[in-house]
Amino acid sequence: MGAMMGLLLLLLAGVAAGSVVDLQKRIIGGADCSPSERQYHVQLRRSDPDGFVCGGSLIGSNWVLTAAHCWEPTLYAVVNVNPTKRTPVAVTPYWISCLDFQQRRHDLMLLKIYNPTNIQYPSIALSKCNTPLKVGDEVQMAGHAATKPGPRNVKVNGESKTLQCAKLNVVNCNTRTNHLMNFPNVYPPVSYQKQLCYQSPGVDTCPGDSGGGVVFNGKLIGVHVMGGKIACTQADVFMNICEKVYKDWIKHTMNAAGTKLG
């Protein structure tokens, strides 16, 4: 009886240890997105082998909404990233449209992609924004960035082979000044506008998650743009696309290119 109890305790300990290891393989506090989730998610990559740059969201059959600071001259999009087969689709340079890119006060970018195979990819609708987000509301983000921090809990660059989903709660943006101090070269001290913050215990983003869509009630409501240096210590920041200036800019840019949005 004593031997059997000892074996049972060892087995339980093994299960507990395995669970800890499994969690460490995932986005901080997140999990693999299901095959039916985030089929509109886009990877933005450079042409080199280590070229993972950012995320983005298809908001039309060939339009990607992402963060302006993700732009690089050799950028291309990988759509349909959740299923096993990925489909690279080149960005059409003429239709790069950044909103206030130079001063980064409004860190948003629209990319138009062309589709040589004429396959229609799933897109996500923008929120109708009838009810503004409030502190405590739960939103979802997703990305392919690193799934665990490095030494001293500092966030590191990396890439997850699977798309990771995580839930966070809207919080007050009282840590934004700390982010600006962390990244003075990326975010100069200007008057930022139209941003919201989110944070949940044990959940965080990593470099490379920028540009990923923030979703509320199944609709796109934001674009992830910034996080702290130390994992799970500061709120992350996303652009609130329910602001009229952003929705008008998105609609005008797409309509000018012959794509009707609403």
Coordinates of C-alpha atoms in Angstrom, one line a residue:
M1 CA 0.0 0.0 0.0
G2 CA 2.8 2.4 0.9
A3 CA 4.6 1.6 -2.3
M4 CA 1.5 2.2 -4.4
M5 CA 0.9 5.6 -2.6
G6 CA 4.5 6.6 -3.3
L7 CA 4.1 5.8 -7.0
L8 CA 0.9 7.8 -7.2
L9 CA 2.5 10.8 -5.6
L10 CA 5.4 10.6 -8.1
L11 CA 2.9 10.4 -11.0
L12 CA 1.1 13.5 -9.7
A13 CA 4.3 15.4 -9.3
G14 CA 5.2 14.5 -12.9
V15 CA 1.9 15.8 -14.2
A16 CA 2.4 19.1 -12.3
A17 CA 5.9 19.5 -13.5
G18 CA 4.8 18.8 -17.1
S19 CA 2.1 21.4 -16.8
V20 CA 4.6 24.1 -15.8
V21 CA 6.8 23.2 -18.7
D22 CA 3.9 23.3 -21.1
L23 CA 2.9 26.8 -19.9
Q24 CA 6.4 28.0 -20.4
K25 CA 6.2 27.0 -24.1
R26 CA 3.3 29.3 -24.7
I27 CA 2.9 33.1 -25.1
I28 CA 3.1 34.6 -21.6
G29 CA -0.2 33.6 -20.1
G30 CA -1.8 32.6 -23.4
A31 CA -2.4 29.4 -25.4
D32 CA -2.5 28.1 -29.0
C33 CA -5.2 29.7 -30.9
S34 CA -7.8 27.2 -32.1
P35 CA -7.9 26.5 -35.9
S36 CA -11.1 28.5 -36.2
E37 CA -9.7 31.5 -34.5
R38 CA -7.8 34.4 -36.0
Q39 CA -7.8 33.2 -39.6
Y40 CA -7.5 36.9 -40.5
H41 CA -4.2 37.2 -38.7
V42 CA -1.2 38.2 -40.9
Q43 CA 2.5 37.8 -40.3
L44 CA 4.6 40.6 -41.7
R45 CA 8.1 39.4 -42.6
R46 CA 11.3 40.4 -44.3
S47 CA 12.9 38.3 -47.0
D48 CA 15.8 37.0 -44.8
P49 CA 15.4 33.7 -42.9
D50 CA 15.0 35.4 -39.6
G51 CA 12.6 37.9 -41.1
F52 CA 9.7 37.8 -38.7
V53 CA 8.7 41.5 -38.0
C54 CA 5.1 42.0 -36.8
G55 CA 1.5 40.9 -36.9
G56 CA -1.5 42.4 -38.6
S57 CA -5.1 41.9 -39.4
L58 CA -7.0 41.5 -42.7
I59 CA -9.8 44.0 -42.7
G60 CA -10.7 43.4 -46.3
S61 CA -9.7 40.8 -48.9
N62 CA -6.4 42.5 -49.5
W63 CA -6.0 45.1 -46.8
V64 CA -3.8 44.7 -43.7
L65 CA -4.1 47.0 -40.7
T66 CA -1.0 47.0 -38.5
A67 CA 1.3 49.4 -36.6
A68 CA 3.2 52.0 -38.6
H69 CA 6.5 51.2 -36.8
C70 CA 6.4 47.8 -38.4
W71 CA 7.2 49.1 -41.8
E72 CA 10.4 47.9 -43.6
P73 CA 11.2 48.3 -47.3
T74 CA 11.3 44.5 -48.0
L75 CA 8.1 43.7 -46.1
Y76 CA 5.8 40.9 -47.3
A77 CA 2.7 39.4 -45.8
V78 CA 2.0 35.8 -44.9
V79 CA -1.8 35.2 -44.8
N80 CA -3.7 32.2 -43.6
V81 CA -1.2 31.6 -40.9
N82 CA -3.3 29.6 -38.5
P83 CA -3.8 26.6 -40.8
T84 CA -0.7 24.5 -41.5
K85 CA -0.2 25.8 -45.0
R86 CA 0.9 29.5 -45.2
T87 CA 0.5 31.7 -48.3
P88 CA 3.0 34.5 -48.8
V89 CA 1.5 37.5 -50.5
A90 CA 3.6 40.5 -51.5
V91 CA 2.8 44.0 -50.4
T92 CA 1.9 46.6 -53.1
P93 CA 4.3 49.5 -52.3
Y94 CA 2.0 52.1 -53.8
W95 CA -0.6 51.6 -51.2
I96 CA 1.5 51.9 -48.0
S97 CA -0.5 54.4 -46.0
C98 CA 0.8 55.5 -42.6
L99 CA -1.1 57.8 -40.3
D100 CA 1.3 60.4 -38.8
F101 CA 4.2 58.0 -39.2
Q102 CA 7.1 60.5 -38.8
Q103 CA 6.1 61.6 -35.3
R104 CA 4.5 58.3 -34.3
R105 CA 1.7 60.0 -32.5
H106 CA -0.8 57.7 -34.3
D107 CA 1.0 54.4 -34.8
L108 CA -1.2 52.9 -37.5
M109 CA -0.5 51.6 -41.0
L110 CA -2.6 50.2 -43.9
L111 CA -1.0 47.9 -46.4
K112 CA -2.6 46.7 -49.6
I113 CA -1.5 43.3 -50.7
Y114 CA -2.0 41.6 -54.1
N115 CA -3.1 38.0 -54.4
P116 CA -1.6 36.1 -57.3
T117 CA -3.8 33.0 -56.7
N118 CA -7.1 35.0 -56.3
I119 CA -7.9 33.0 -53.2
Q120 CA -10.2 34.9 -50.8
Y121 CA -9.0 35.0 -47.3
P122 CA -11.1 35.6 -44.2
S123 CA -11.2 39.1 -42.9
I124 CA -12.4 40.7 -39.6
A125 CA -14.9 43.5 -39.4
L126 CA -14.1 46.7 -37.5
S127 CA -16.0 47.3 -34.4
K128 CA -19.1 49.5 -34.8
C129 CA -17.9 51.2 -31.6
N130 CA -21.4 51.7 -30.2
T131 CA -20.2 51.3 -26.7
P132 CA -16.7 52.6 -25.8
L133 CA -14.3 50.2 -24.0
K134 CA -14.1 50.7 -20.3
V135 CA -11.7 49.6 -17.6
G136 CA -12.3 45.9 -16.8
D137 CA -13.5 44.9 -20.3
E138 CA -11.9 41.8 -21.6
V139 CA -10.2 41.8 -25.0
Q140 CA -8.2 39.3 -26.9
M141 CA -4.9 39.7 -28.7
A142 CA -2.7 37.2 -30.7
G143 CA 0.8 37.0 -32.0
H144 CA 3.8 34.8 -33.1
A145 CA 6.4 36.5 -30.8
A146 CA 8.5 34.9 -28.1
T147 CA 6.6 32.8 -25.6
K148 CA 8.8 33.4 -22.6
P149 CA 11.2 36.1 -21.3
G150 CA 15.0 35.8 -21.1
P151 CA 17.3 36.3 -18.1
R152 CA 16.0 38.6 -15.3
N153 CA 12.5 38.4 -16.9
V154 CA 13.5 40.7 -19.7
K155 CA 11.4 40.3 -22.9
V156 CA 13.4 39.0 -25.9
N157 CA 13.0 38.7 -29.6
G158 CA 11.7 35.4 -30.9
E159 CA 9.1 33.6 -32.9
S160 CA 6.5 31.0 -31.9
K161 CA 5.7 28.4 -34.5
T162 CA 2.1 28.5 -33.5
L163 CA -0.2 31.5 -33.3
Q164 CA -0.8 32.3 -29.6
C165 CA -4.0 33.9 -28.2
A166 CA -4.3 35.7 -24.9
K167 CA -7.0 37.6 -23.0
L168 CA -6.3 40.8 -21.2
N169 CA -8.4 43.4 -19.4
V170 CA -8.6 47.1 -20.2
V171 CA -6.8 49.2 -17.5
N172 CA -5.9 52.8 -16.9
C173 CA -2.9 54.0 -18.9
N174 CA -0.9 55.1 -15.9
T175 CA 2.2 53.3 -17.1
R176 CA 2.5 54.9 -20.5
T177 CA 5.2 57.3 -19.4
N178 CA 7.4 54.4 -18.4
H179 CA 7.1 52.9 -21.9
L180 CA 8.2 56.2 -23.4
M181 CA 11.2 56.2 -21.2
N182 CA 12.0 52.5 -22.1
F183 CA 12.0 53.3 -25.9
P184 CA 13.0 56.9 -26.4
N185 CA 14.3 56.3 -29.9
V186 CA 11.1 54.6 -31.0
Y187 CA 8.6 56.7 -29.2
P188 CA 9.9 60.3 -28.8
P189 CA 8.3 62.5 -26.2
V190 CA 5.3 63.9 -28.2
S191 CA 1.7 64.2 -27.3
Y192 CA 0.2 60.7 -27.8
Q193 CA -3.5 60.4 -28.6
K194 CA -6.1 57.8 -29.0
Q195 CA -4.5 54.9 -27.1
L196 CA -5.8 52.4 -24.5
C197 CA -3.9 50.1 -22.2
Y198 CA -4.5 46.5 -21.2
Q199 CA -3.0 44.1 -18.6
S200 CA -3.8 40.9 -16.8
P201 CA -1.9 39.0 -14.2
G202 CA 0.6 36.6 -15.8
V203 CA -0.2 37.7 -19.3
D204 CA 2.0 39.8 -21.6
T205 CA 3.2 40.5 -25.1
C206 CA 6.7 40.3 -26.5
P207 CA 8.6 42.1 -29.3
G208 CA 7.0 41.0 -32.6
D209 CA 3.5 41.1 -31.3
S210 CA 3.2 44.8 -32.5
G211 CA 0.5 45.3 -35.2
G212 CA -1.6 42.4 -34.0
G213 CA -5.3 43.0 -33.7
V214 CA -7.1 43.6 -30.4
V215 CA -10.6 42.1 -30.6
F216 CA -13.7 42.8 -28.5
N217 CA -17.0 40.9 -29.0
G218 CA -15.6 39.3 -32.2
K219 CA -14.8 42.7 -33.9
L220 CA -11.5 44.5 -34.3
I221 CA -11.2 47.4 -31.9
G222 CA -7.4 48.1 -31.7
V223 CA -3.9 47.5 -32.9
H224 CA -1.2 46.5 -30.4
V225 CA 1.8 48.9 -30.5
M226 CA 3.8 48.8 -27.3
G227 CA 4.8 46.9 -24.1
G228 CA 7.3 47.2 -21.3
K229 CA 10.7 45.7 -21.1
I230 CA 10.2 43.4 -18.1
A231 CA 7.5 40.7 -18.5
C232 CA 4.2 41.0 -16.6
T233 CA 5.1 44.3 -14.9
Q234 CA 3.6 47.0 -17.1
A235 CA 0.4 47.4 -19.0
D236 CA 0.6 47.1 -22.8
V237 CA -0.7 49.8 -25.2
F238 CA -2.9 49.6 -28.2
M239 CA -4.3 52.1 -30.6
N240 CA -8.0 52.6 -30.2
I241 CA -9.4 52.4 -33.7
C242 CA -12.8 53.5 -32.5
E243 CA -11.6 57.0 -32.5
K244 CA -13.2 58.9 -35.3
V245 CA -9.9 60.2 -36.8
Y246 CA -8.8 56.5 -37.2
K247 CA -12.0 55.1 -38.6
D248 CA -12.3 58.0 -41.1
W249 CA -8.6 57.5 -42.2
I250 CA -9.1 53.8 -42.7
K251 CA -12.3 54.3 -44.7
H252 CA -10.9 57.1 -46.8
T253 CA -7.7 55.2 -47.6
M254 CA -9.5 52.1 -48.7
N255 CA -12.3 53.9 -50.6
A256 CA -9.7 55.9 -52.5
A257 CA -8.2 52.7 -53.7
G258 CA -11.5 51.4 -54.8
T259 CA -12.4 49.2 -51.8
K260 CA -15.6 50.1 -50.0
L261 CA -15.6 49.9 -46.2
G262 CA -19.0 50.5 -44.7

